């Protein structure tokens, strides 16, 4: 890493305790953890030296199918209506729990936050075995720059559930440039093109004298590597076959190195050439170049020194190809696009924990914030790309004569009507003295701090009455407490999801073995019927059981039941055969 | 403390933007809440940084800078005053454009571009008026500038 930054331990520099600075890139496909140790940035590796940990959780669907639940990041902070449209979650059942999306499993329904916290817990588990760091209890976590407040809040809840204090959420492209800028000791203006597994982000930053100033940011939270897999699946007519997505991914991966890829599925061979893939990928890549162009324009800089590629999906050679043909900028694809984000998060964690003042990240508000005015119009108070911390105010008045209450609905978005924006919360200003419409002077102020936490205040200026609220997102404090409580109560279940699956598999094996036994043993008809009935009953029960212990009890009972009866009958059989043998042979 | 004082700059509508940025960055490093050690300091730092960001956003933009400068020098305007200063031509220009956008004859992006050009040209006229100390022209152009700048923001 940059020596400039991490040689801050000069002899006269007194650091009482250097806290371990950890950064987590909680990705759609893979998660990465980086930390600062001895002024060096290191990646967390498991015993097999892996540094990329799949963001995958094993679940059993309501239909009893064991699957790997992937890309849960795409469901974070989404309403049920939004989540059910997710093209890569056709294999799971998403249910509506008071508007919130939950993932149904055979045991219970999980929020995306809970699933995400399980991924974090898995990372914690790996940490426990690492030699250098023993605790993963606080970290800077990265999110897509274009994540809304709801999506950010969901990420914070996931961290909380996993017992990790979130020092700050920082935007993925910003984190990437923080690490890249320091590693390569670059200066100037750069666009970061971040195409991950499920999200796409662009940020334009200016790097001068250790200050990383975000100039503009933009993105699409539903566009990433997953969508290229879907395009391939569609090409072969498998858009509704979830299992084919792995084949599509395999073809895509092979095409990063060769011009033609072949993969097998259900005994059939599927072939894809680079040219075919280019045609499939182009519409998706054109979406990204349009966003990139817009963001560069918004940054309003005299010149741009280059485009830095990050995110696993930029490993597809066509990304560089398309960018080179569309833009006249230097393309930097010399970083490891999969680990750079976590490294940047660790640098920011080090800055926040150990007060390293050599670097400073000046971030912006990524999505406009405002309120609903008459007719459902979205009135912006804090525009996007405004540097934070910031405070902005605007005056409003009442619509009706003698209006004594005023509801202020707070939204986030870039559309003109609130119905197309995200609702973040509301405040009600009551006790306005009766006045004709238009007379009250109500000042609404928004304060967005350096942690991107929003505080909204409404003051009636004639009387001085005021009301304020601190918002993190539409999930109110009570809601998030309820989620937390819910989750603590289910904590045992969370950890034991895997154990549960194991028990279920064991039970299924015993059931199967029992059936085999019944088929091969010549038992008296009455006994056989009795046993078959019992096995069927057990199998029925298995479908409704939600606790591991119940599964185990059932298995023990089945084993015992079989042992006794089989023993009895086996003895009888044995006796006859021995008797027979004796008659014949002895 | 006004924005110029905050950056320790001379009060003028012709600022050296590079110098402004250098000052902004060094003040950011000094006052950003991430660089402060104690919780007691934190709140003051947040307030200062908010003011710093606000000042920088204003001074780095030619149009906002000139409006701010004139307001500092006693040219303050109410909505009513701006309207009375606007000519029929200015209003018609905007209404015409808005109509053409509504009918789909002009693209919204082109409308934005046209307004941006209008804002730049009014800014130039305003600079001329300030330099020739023509008070009437200053008032007329400042009204225009505020009006078109607001319209631009509301696209």
XYZ file of C-alpha atoms in Angstrom:
741
model
C 0.000 0.000 0.000
C 0.888 3.589 -0.292
C 3.732 4.373 1.976
C 2.650 7.938 2.240
C -0.471 6.978 4.117
C 0.551 4.105 6.257
C 3.775 5.439 7.610
C 1.966 7.741 9.931
C 3.510 6.167 12.994
C 6.255 8.688 13.243
C 8.277 8.571 16.475
C 6.485 11.560 17.928
C 3.089 10.315 16.884
C 1.425 8.865 19.930
C -1.229 6.345 19.243
C -2.556 4.909 22.443
C -4.365 1.949 20.999
C -4.458 1.206 17.329
C -7.840 -0.287 16.670
C -8.068 -2.899 13.973
C -9.633 -1.257 10.976
C -11.809 -3.613 8.998
C -13.633 -3.054 5.735
C -16.323 -5.320 4.339
C -17.484 -5.419 0.747
C -20.823 -7.176 1.127
C -21.266 -8.075 -2.501
C -24.102 -9.564 -4.520
C -22.047 -12.572 -5.577
C -19.019 -12.541 -3.292
C -18.043 -10.788 -0.106
C -14.535 -9.644 0.737
C -13.007 -8.498 4.031
C -9.884 -6.341 4.247
C -8.082 -5.023 7.290
C -5.187 -2.807 8.171
C -2.402 -4.512 10.043
C 1.085 -3.116 10.587
C 0.263 -0.269 8.215
C -0.474 -2.725 5.446
C -3.767 -3.622 3.916
C -4.486 -7.300 3.979
C -7.303 -9.474 2.789
C -9.018 -11.989 5.010
C -8.330 -15.465 3.727
C -9.676 -18.806 4.869
C -7.470 -21.836 5.408
C -7.538 -22.587 1.669
C -6.321 -19.032 0.941
C -9.642 -17.957 -0.558
C -10.337 -14.247 -0.312
C -13.672 -14.212 -2.109
C -16.486 -15.664 -0.038
C -19.684 -16.467 -1.913
C -22.652 -14.457 -0.623
C -24.722 -17.608 -0.528
C -26.892 -19.229 2.140
C -28.215 -22.800 2.009
C -31.950 -22.910 2.496
C -34.723 -25.442 2.041
C -37.616 -24.030 0.051
C -41.237 -24.483 1.079
C -41.387 -27.231 -1.528
C -38.642 -29.073 0.322
C -35.931 -28.364 -2.219
C -32.457 -27.573 -0.948
C -31.073 -24.577 -2.755
C -28.350 -22.039 -2.503
C -29.920 -18.644 -1.983
C -27.911 -16.149 -3.999
C -27.920 -12.432 -4.792
C -29.954 -11.477 -1.728
C -28.430 -7.997 -2.032
C -30.849 -7.395 -4.866
C -33.713 -7.764 -2.386
C -32.324 -5.512 0.346
C -34.678 -2.747 1.417
C -37.184 -3.682 -1.257
C -40.924 -3.751 -0.786
C -42.746 -6.975 -1.551
C -43.948 -5.527 -4.849
C -40.387 -4.704 -5.917
C -38.872 -7.952 -4.653
C -41.300 -10.281 -6.366
C -40.174 -8.873 -9.719
C -36.560 -9.927 -9.133
C -35.600 -11.960 -12.198
C -32.958 -13.990 -10.398
C -35.175 -15.145 -7.534
C -37.709 -17.179 -9.469
C -36.639 -20.281 -7.553
C -37.697 -19.019 -4.155
C -40.997 -18.035 -2.664
C -41.142 -14.368 -1.705
C -43.997 -13.554 0.597
C -45.661 -10.349 1.644
C -45.430 -9.521 5.311
C -47.125 -6.159 5.817
C -45.608 -4.858 2.628
C -42.144 -6.097 3.392
C -40.577 -8.875 1.355
C -39.685 -12.070 3.148
C -38.049 -15.197 1.853
C -40.041 -18.299 2.681
C -38.146 -21.392 3.746
C -39.427 -24.633 5.145
C -38.644 -23.395 8.631
C -39.550 -19.768 8.735
C -39.685 -16.614 6.716
C -36.571 -14.487 6.558
C -36.123 -10.855 5.674
C -33.316 -10.116 3.207
C -31.575 -8.359 6.126
C -31.601 -11.585 8.109
C -30.171 -13.568 5.208
C -27.568 -10.882 4.732
C -26.660 -11.054 8.420
C -26.098 -14.796 8.010
C -23.574 -14.005 5.281
C -21.839 -11.599 7.663
C -21.895 -14.223 10.396
C -20.168 -16.628 8.040
C -17.450 -14.012 7.517
C -17.167 -13.616 11.293
C -16.740 -17.352 11.545
C -13.819 -17.255 9.127
C -12.342 -14.410 11.094
C -12.338 -16.483 14.216
C -9.893 -18.874 12.568
C -7.658 -16.224 11.108
C -4.451 -15.759 12.987
C -4.123 -12.023 12.890
C -7.520 -10.774 13.875
C -9.774 -12.345 16.398
C -12.740 -10.052 16.403
C -14.914 -8.720 13.642
C -17.116 -6.496 15.734
C -16.871 -3.188 13.898
C -16.289 -2.318 10.283
C -16.871 0.075 7.434
C -19.267 -1.612 5.053
C -19.662 -0.703 1.400
C -22.897 -0.245 -0.506
C -23.659 0.624 -4.124
C -23.497 4.388 -4.562
C -27.004 4.407 -5.910
C -28.507 2.478 -3.008
C -31.479 4.390 -1.599
C -31.781 5.171 2.082
C -34.029 2.134 2.555
C -31.435 -0.138 1.017
C -28.706 1.417 3.138
C -30.759 1.006 6.279
C -31.327 -2.659 5.438
C -27.563 -3.096 5.205
C -27.091 -1.469 8.598
C -29.696 -3.742 10.137
C -27.941 -6.783 8.658
C -24.701 -5.671 10.318
C -26.482 -5.072 13.615
C -28.056 -8.525 13.489
C -24.660 -10.055 12.883
C -23.233 -8.178 15.854
C -21.068 -5.882 13.771
C -21.029 -2.182 14.544
C -21.218 -0.341 11.264
C -18.701 2.499 11.542
C -19.989 3.934 8.297
C -21.495 2.884 5.030
C -19.408 4.105 2.135
C -20.115 3.893 -1.550
C -18.419 1.097 -3.445
C -16.919 3.131 -6.306
C -15.622 5.697 -3.814
C -13.997 2.980 -1.723
C -12.444 1.523 -4.857
C -10.897 4.822 -5.842
C -9.687 5.453 -2.319
C -7.642 2.249 -2.481
C -6.665 2.645 -6.114
C -5.629 6.271 -5.751
C -3.413 5.478 -2.785
C -1.950 2.302 -4.248
C -1.071 3.852 -7.582
C -0.329 7.308 -6.124
C -2.469 8.886 -8.789
C -3.820 12.422 -8.828
C -6.495 13.985 -10.957
C -10.045 13.325 -12.050
C -11.288 9.786 -12.460
C -14.528 8.036 -13.247
C -15.045 4.713 -11.506
C -17.043 2.214 -13.537
C -18.224 -0.390 -11.057
C -20.103 -3.335 -12.532
C -20.732 -5.946 -9.865
C -22.865 -9.047 -9.593
C -26.140 -7.233 -9.213
C -25.519 -3.511 -9.238
C -23.906 -0.901 -11.435
C -22.407 2.365 -10.181
C -20.493 5.254 -11.582
C -18.750 7.881 -9.506
C -16.578 10.701 -10.690
C -13.963 11.804 -8.185
C -11.315 14.420 -7.945
C -8.127 13.499 -6.098
C -6.008 16.365 -4.801
C -3.628 16.341 -1.872
C -5.163 13.385 -0.093
C -8.702 14.727 -0.449
C -11.031 12.455 -2.389
C -13.881 14.633 -3.523
C -16.884 12.911 -5.027
C -18.152 15.115 -7.849
C -21.049 13.099 -9.178
C -22.499 9.689 -8.722
C -25.097 7.607 -10.456
C -26.102 4.032 -11.018
C -28.598 1.269 -11.513
C -29.211 -1.011 -8.549
C -30.724 -3.707 -10.743
C -27.975 -4.198 -13.285
C -25.021 -6.508 -12.878
C -23.421 -9.820 -13.780
C -26.659 -11.658 -12.960
C -28.326 -9.901 -15.869
C -25.705 -11.120 -18.332
C -26.377 -14.680 -17.102
C -30.084 -14.103 -17.635
C -29.456 -12.838 -21.171
C -27.520 -16.020 -21.956
C -30.224 -18.210 -20.406
C -32.822 -16.406 -22.496
C -30.747 -16.944 -25.628
C -31.019 -20.698 -25.088
C -34.717 -20.499 -24.153
C -34.127 -21.147 -20.467
C -35.220 -17.822 -19.003
C -37.548 -19.584 -16.586
C -35.171 -22.340 -15.594
C -33.268 -21.161 -12.568
C -30.794 -24.047 -12.650
C -29.621 -23.047 -16.096
C -28.267 -19.784 -14.692
C -25.230 -21.630 -13.370
C -24.567 -22.953 -16.877
C -24.956 -19.443 -18.266
C -22.504 -18.125 -15.681
C -20.061 -20.877 -16.584
C -20.250 -19.953 -20.276
C -19.756 -16.290 -19.409
C -16.717 -17.075 -17.264
C -15.165 -19.247 -19.979
C -15.590 -16.463 -22.511
C -13.321 -14.168 -20.498
C -10.425 -16.371 -21.640
C -11.537 -18.039 -24.855
C -13.487 -17.079 -27.952
C -15.873 -20.020 -27.760
C -17.327 -21.703 -24.706
C -19.110 -25.007 -24.259
C -21.035 -26.091 -21.208
C -23.232 -29.051 -20.415
C -26.723 -29.146 -18.956
C -28.844 -32.274 -18.472
C -26.601 -34.188 -20.866
C -26.921 -31.586 -23.646
C -24.077 -29.378 -24.838
C -24.507 -25.615 -25.117
C -22.108 -23.533 -27.130
C -21.662 -19.773 -27.108
C -19.215 -17.733 -29.150
C -17.786 -14.377 -28.200
C -19.654 -12.720 -31.052
C -22.960 -14.162 -29.914
C -22.292 -13.048 -26.366
C -21.326 -9.589 -27.583
C -24.757 -9.218 -29.177
C -26.480 -10.402 -26.003
C -24.434 -8.157 -23.750
C -24.521 -5.001 -25.829
C -27.973 -3.750 -24.731
C -26.892 -4.117 -21.109
C -23.552 -2.428 -21.684
C -25.230 0.419 -23.539
C -27.240 1.104 -20.392
C -23.986 1.431 -18.475
C -22.307 3.694 -21.011
C -25.335 6.013 -21.026
C -25.117 6.322 -17.228
C -21.351 6.842 -17.427
C -21.706 9.603 -19.995
C -24.384 11.351 -17.952
C -22.317 11.212 -14.772
C -19.184 12.575 -16.423
C -21.265 15.468 -17.761
C -22.785 16.153 -14.351
C -19.388 16.201 -12.672
C -18.667 19.260 -14.811
C -14.886 18.900 -14.804
C -12.482 20.418 -17.293
C -10.857 17.107 -17.986
C -10.955 13.461 -17.020
C -7.770 11.439 -16.534
C -9.329 8.071 -17.053
C -11.914 5.440 -16.221
C -11.067 2.916 -13.496
C -12.780 -0.458 -13.847
C -13.886 -2.277 -10.718
C -16.398 -5.005 -9.875
C -16.152 -8.661 -10.873
C -18.170 -8.180 -14.054
C -15.540 -5.884 -15.561
C -13.466 -9.025 -16.037
C -15.563 -9.586 -19.161
C -13.287 -8.363 -21.972
C -16.228 -6.812 -23.806
C -16.557 -4.178 -21.078
C -13.172 -2.668 -21.932
C -13.921 -3.081 -25.620
C -17.229 -1.227 -25.457
C -15.804 1.547 -23.276
C -12.839 2.033 -25.588
C -15.084 2.344 -28.601
C -17.474 4.769 -26.872
C -15.116 7.004 -24.926
C -11.880 8.710 -25.611
C -10.470 8.224 -22.130
C -7.727 6.021 -20.807
C -9.135 2.831 -19.312
C -7.482 1.550 -16.140
C -8.188 -2.144 -15.697
C -5.007 -2.967 -13.838
C -6.602 -3.421 -10.404
C -8.034 -6.596 -8.977
C -11.639 -5.538 -9.497
C -12.958 -7.940 -6.887
C -10.938 -6.936 -3.845
C -10.257 -3.233 -4.307
C -13.567 -2.126 -2.769
C -12.970 -3.936 0.530
C -9.472 -2.445 0.682
C -10.877 1.056 0.336
C -13.365 0.323 3.111
C -10.500 -0.771 5.378
C -8.646 2.477 4.626
C -11.709 4.495 5.589
C -12.140 2.399 8.753
C -8.523 3.117 9.639
C -9.111 6.796 9.086
C -12.206 6.870 11.284
C -10.802 4.715 14.076
C -7.234 5.928 14.187
C -7.846 9.504 13.062
C -5.527 9.456 10.114
C -5.861 13.014 8.871
C -3.684 12.562 5.780
C -6.651 11.448 3.772
C -10.171 12.766 3.627
C -13.201 11.553 1.777
C -15.708 14.250 0.885
C -18.817 12.463 -0.234
C -22.071 13.670 -1.757
C -25.753 12.965 -1.327
C -26.327 10.352 -4.049
C -30.105 10.693 -4.508
C -32.169 13.875 -4.119
C -34.111 14.332 -0.899
C -37.303 16.316 -0.563
C -40.942 16.426 0.420
C -44.351 15.907 -1.103
C -46.208 19.083 -2.077
C -49.741 19.580 -3.405
C -50.748 17.152 -6.083
C -48.152 14.558 -5.197
C -45.310 16.637 -6.610
C -41.813 15.876 -5.328
C -40.122 19.086 -4.185
C -36.373 18.664 -3.813
C -34.707 20.126 -0.755
C -31.241 18.590 -1.017
C -30.224 17.947 -4.600
C -28.200 14.951 -5.581
C -24.435 15.407 -5.768
C -24.503 18.003 -2.972
C -21.402 17.559 -0.766
C -22.181 16.368 2.757
C -22.595 17.392 5.525
C -25.178 19.861 4.295
C -28.231 21.765 5.507
C -30.950 23.196 3.298
C -34.262 24.836 4.065
C -37.328 25.914 2.187
C -40.520 27.754 3.089
C -43.958 26.283 2.656
C -47.440 27.248 3.681
C -50.883 25.756 4.251
C -53.352 24.932 1.523
C -56.657 25.236 3.408
C -58.076 27.978 5.634
C -57.665 27.271 9.351
C -55.478 24.293 8.716
C -54.063 23.317 12.119
C -52.031 20.261 11.118
C -49.501 19.852 8.377
C -48.153 16.477 7.351
C -44.729 16.489 5.775
C -43.964 13.351 3.790
C -40.267 12.902 3.165
C -39.148 11.246 -0.046
C -36.001 10.304 -1.902
C -35.755 9.970 -5.643
C -35.119 11.581 -8.999
C -38.614 11.505 -10.444
C -41.111 14.332 -10.491
C -43.963 12.615 -8.687
C -43.687 11.164 -5.209
C -45.371 7.973 -6.346
C -42.184 7.211 -8.267
C -39.889 7.995 -5.319
C -39.056 6.181 -2.085
C -40.995 7.259 0.992
C -38.562 7.744 3.855
C -40.869 8.933 6.607
C -43.161 11.676 7.733
C -43.568 14.339 10.367
C -46.766 16.026 11.469
C -46.631 19.612 12.586
C -49.691 20.168 14.759
C -50.978 23.103 16.734
C -50.714 25.668 13.922
C -53.049 28.524 15.014
C -56.066 28.841 12.692
C -55.132 31.236 9.886
C -56.255 31.774 6.323
C -54.606 29.506 3.762
C -51.172 30.740 2.768
C -50.585 32.732 5.956
C -48.557 30.297 8.070
C -44.850 30.386 7.290
C -43.541 26.890 7.633
C -39.861 26.368 7.221
C -38.777 22.833 6.445
C -35.078 22.165 7.009
C -33.098 19.112 6.056
C -29.772 18.361 7.678
C -27.723 15.545 6.200
C -24.651 14.747 8.262
C -21.333 13.144 7.355
C -22.814 9.717 8.102
C -25.611 10.404 5.590
C -28.091 10.553 8.423
C -31.003 12.840 7.668
C -32.702 15.086 10.162
C -35.843 16.935 9.137
C -37.299 19.850 11.039
C -40.506 21.798 10.473
C -41.032 25.183 12.166
C -44.044 27.456 11.958
C -42.241 30.779 12.044
C -45.109 32.989 13.328
C -45.547 30.886 16.455
C -42.272 29.037 16.720
C -43.887 25.620 17.077
C -41.678 22.926 15.710
C -41.401 19.241 15.082
C -38.406 17.237 14.041
C -37.455 13.708 13.151
C -34.202 11.901 12.554
C -34.524 9.533 9.700
C -32.484 6.679 8.626
C -35.114 5.295 6.329
C -38.732 4.249 6.083
C -37.971 1.580 8.608
C -38.676 3.562 11.735
C -36.758 3.124 14.947
C -39.545 0.937 16.340
C -39.611 -1.140 13.211
C -35.931 -1.737 13.311
C -36.184 -2.618 16.988
C -38.961 -5.064 16.193
C -36.836 -6.620 13.487
C -33.956 -6.839 15.891
C -36.078 -8.456 18.590
C -37.629 -10.827 16.132
C -34.232 -11.780 14.982
C -32.704 -12.223 18.409
C -35.525 -14.603 19.228
C -34.749 -16.496 16.077
C -31.011 -16.205 16.477
C -30.694 -19.831 17.465
C -32.604 -20.786 14.358
C -30.443 -18.573 12.172
C -27.259 -20.257 13.173
C -28.801 -23.687 13.087
C -30.313 -23.432 9.617
C -27.481 -25.549 8.379
C -27.875 -28.006 11.273
C -31.545 -28.253 10.465
C -30.804 -29.149 6.868
C -28.341 -31.758 8.030
C -30.906 -33.352 10.338
C -33.487 -33.308 7.626
C -31.199 -35.045 5.218
C -30.370 -37.662 7.829
C -34.024 -38.290 8.522
C -34.756 -38.605 4.827
C -31.971 -41.144 4.542
C -33.414 -43.225 7.371
C -36.836 -43.089 5.752
C -35.362 -44.239 2.473
C -33.398 -47.006 4.177
C -36.559 -48.150 5.924
C -38.384 -48.403 2.641
C -35.527 -50.357 1.099
C -35.555 -52.667 4.047
C -39.290 -53.218 3.723
C -38.899 -54.037 0.044
C -36.113 -56.522 0.491
C -37.207 -58.249 3.664
C -39.830 -60.899 3.582
C -41.964 -59.839 6.487
C -45.401 -61.042 7.392
C -47.967 -58.980 5.469
C -49.538 -57.468 8.588
C -46.137 -56.369 9.925
C -45.130 -54.929 6.591
C -48.325 -52.880 6.290
C -47.946 -51.627 9.811
C -44.397 -50.508 9.171
C -45.158 -48.924 5.830
C -47.963 -46.974 7.450
C -45.590 -45.735 10.099
C -42.940 -44.723 7.572
C -45.524 -42.818 5.561
C -46.693 -41.027 8.667
C -43.159 -40.024 9.514
C -42.606 -38.742 6.027
C -45.754 -36.623 6.219
C -44.695 -35.141 9.533
C -41.255 -34.245 8.149
C -42.830 -31.724 5.813
C -44.272 -29.608 8.605
C -41.495 -29.779 11.163
C -39.582 -26.543 11.688
C -37.200 -27.435 14.480
C -34.043 -29.450 14.220
C -34.667 -31.189 17.537
C -38.085 -32.371 16.401
C -36.517 -33.820 13.293
C -33.927 -35.648 15.355
C -36.564 -36.981 17.766
C -38.555 -38.309 14.857
C -35.489 -39.987 13.431
C -34.620 -41.610 16.740
C -38.201 -42.864 17.090
C -38.152 -44.265 13.574
C -34.834 -45.965 14.125
C -36.039 -47.439 17.398
C -39.337 -48.554 15.941
C -37.510 -50.276 13.136
C -34.840 -51.739 15.316
C -37.381 -53.462 17.530
C -39.606 -54.798 14.827
C -36.816 -55.706 12.493
C -34.996 -57.393 15.306
C -38.045 -59.404 16.246
C -38.794 -60.411 12.701
C -35.169 -60.930 11.843
C -34.847 -63.206 14.804
C -37.869 -65.108 13.660
C -36.490 -65.294 10.144
C -33.112 -66.242 11.413
C -34.541 -68.946 13.557
C -36.475 -70.457 10.711
C -33.556 -70.380 8.400
C -31.248 -71.862 10.931
C -33.832 -74.478 11.693
C -34.186 -75.142 7.990
C -30.507 -75.318 7.486
C -30.214 -77.582 10.309
C -32.769 -79.788 8.730
C -31.142 -79.750 5.343
C -27.453 -79.506 6.068
C -26.748 -80.600 9.521
C -19.265 35.701 8.520
C -19.880 36.000 4.782
C -18.630 33.458 2.268
C -15.697 35.564 1.120
C -14.467 36.048 4.681
C -14.849 32.355 5.346
C -12.372 31.581 2.571
C -10.266 34.617 3.388
C -10.872 35.972 -0.099
C -11.482 39.451 -1.418
C -15.159 40.171 -2.048
C -15.447 40.109 -5.828
C -17.534 38.569 -8.587
C -14.330 37.603 -10.402
C -12.835 34.834 -8.320
C -9.823 32.741 -9.156
C -11.504 29.331 -9.043
C -8.282 27.388 -8.579
C -7.376 29.460 -5.583
C -10.897 28.990 -4.239
C -10.587 25.233 -4.530
C -7.203 25.131 -2.799
C -8.636 27.104 0.102
C -11.728 24.916 0.198
C -9.682 21.722 0.384
C -7.395 22.970 3.120
C -10.387 24.157 5.165
C -12.116 20.828 4.597
C -9.090 19.037 5.983
C -9.091 21.342 8.966
C -12.792 21.262 9.792
C -14.251 18.032 8.443
C -15.948 16.164 11.317
C -14.078 12.990 10.326
C -10.878 14.746 11.317
C -11.945 15.696 14.785
C -10.979 13.884 17.926
C -13.493 14.853 20.545
C -17.237 14.508 20.593
C -17.529 18.058 21.971
C -15.842 19.422 18.880
C -17.870 17.274 16.516
C -21.014 19.408 16.446
C -19.114 22.630 15.798
C -17.170 20.918 13.047
C -20.356 19.652 11.402
C -21.808 23.160 11.433
C -18.627 24.649 10.036
C -18.370 22.061 7.284
C -22.009 22.620 6.351
C -21.281 26.327 5.991
C -18.107 25.581 4.073
C -19.900 23.332 1.595
C -22.669 25.885 1.162
C -20.154 28.656 0.544
C -18.137 26.608 -1.911
C -21.225 25.549 -3.882
C -22.153 29.221 -4.199
C -18.778 30.728 -5.018
C -17.612 28.141 -7.536
C -20.649 28.753 -9.769
C -20.416 31.952 -11.869
C -24.109 32.705 -11.706
C -24.551 31.957 -8.021
C -21.405 33.918 -7.242
C -22.571 37.070 -8.977
C -26.027 36.905 -7.384
C -24.423 36.409 -3.993
C -21.988 39.261 -4.561
C -24.761 41.669 -5.528
C -26.912 40.637 -2.587
C -23.955 41.272 -0.323
C -23.754 44.717 -1.854
C -27.329 45.671 -1.126
C -29.133 44.445 -4.219
C -31.758 42.272 -2.621
C -34.833 41.189 -4.446
C -38.274 39.959 -3.558
C -40.218 37.812 -6.018
C -42.532 40.760 -6.698
C -39.632 43.032 -7.528
C -38.089 40.474 -9.880
C -41.394 40.109 -11.698
C -41.852 43.839 -12.102
C -38.334 44.075 -13.518
C -38.871 41.353 -16.102
C -39.860 42.330 -19.598
C -42.757 40.806 -21.510
C -40.116 39.332 -23.844
C -38.435 37.328 -21.107
C -41.702 35.798 -19.940
C -42.803 35.026 -23.497
C -39.440 33.419 -24.242
C -39.849 30.975 -21.366
C -43.551 30.296 -21.993
C -42.890 29.613 -25.680
C -40.157 27.156 -24.882
C -42.278 25.433 -22.238
C -45.125 25.097 -24.707
C -42.881 23.604 -27.353
C -41.555 21.076 -24.846
C -45.116 20.176 -23.826
C -46.061 19.646 -27.482
C -42.983 17.530 -28.018
C -41.451 19.936 -30.549
C -38.429 20.597 -28.358
C -36.618 17.992 -26.304
C -36.362 18.616 -22.591
C -32.560 18.389 -22.831
C -32.502 21.069 -25.546
C -34.755 23.253 -23.407
C -32.268 22.899 -20.604
C -29.414 23.754 -22.918
C -31.255 26.847 -24.240
C -31.845 28.044 -20.673
C -28.218 27.439 -19.754
C -27.114 29.589 -22.678
C -29.599 32.245 -21.646
C -28.204 32.216 -18.104
C -24.629 32.592 -19.434
C -25.511 35.480 -21.714
C -27.427 37.288 -18.959
C -24.483 36.757 -16.637
C -22.197 38.452 -19.178
C -24.573 41.413 -19.547
C -24.703 41.669 -15.781
C -20.913 41.793 -15.554
C -20.928 44.595 -18.160
C -23.558 46.485 -16.183
C -21.558 46.148 -12.965
C -18.399 47.325 -14.661
C -20.086 50.358 -16.208
C -21.843 50.929 -12.869
C -25.201 51.155 -14.623
C -27.610 50.632 -11.757
C -30.724 50.251 -13.882
C -29.065 47.596 -16.051
C -27.743 45.782 -12.994
C -31.251 45.537 -11.543
C -32.829 44.423 -14.808
C -30.207 41.782 -15.532
C -30.079 40.498 -11.986
C -33.861 39.959 -12.084
C -33.511 38.108 -15.361
C -30.700 36.003 -14.003
C -32.574 34.968 -10.871
C -35.667 34.227 -12.931
C -33.948 32.055 -15.550
C -31.747 30.352 -13.024
C -34.825 29.351 -11.020
C -36.531 28.081 -14.155
C -33.441 26.069 -14.992
C -33.437 24.492 -11.564
C -37.072 23.481 -11.934
C -36.756 21.551 -15.183
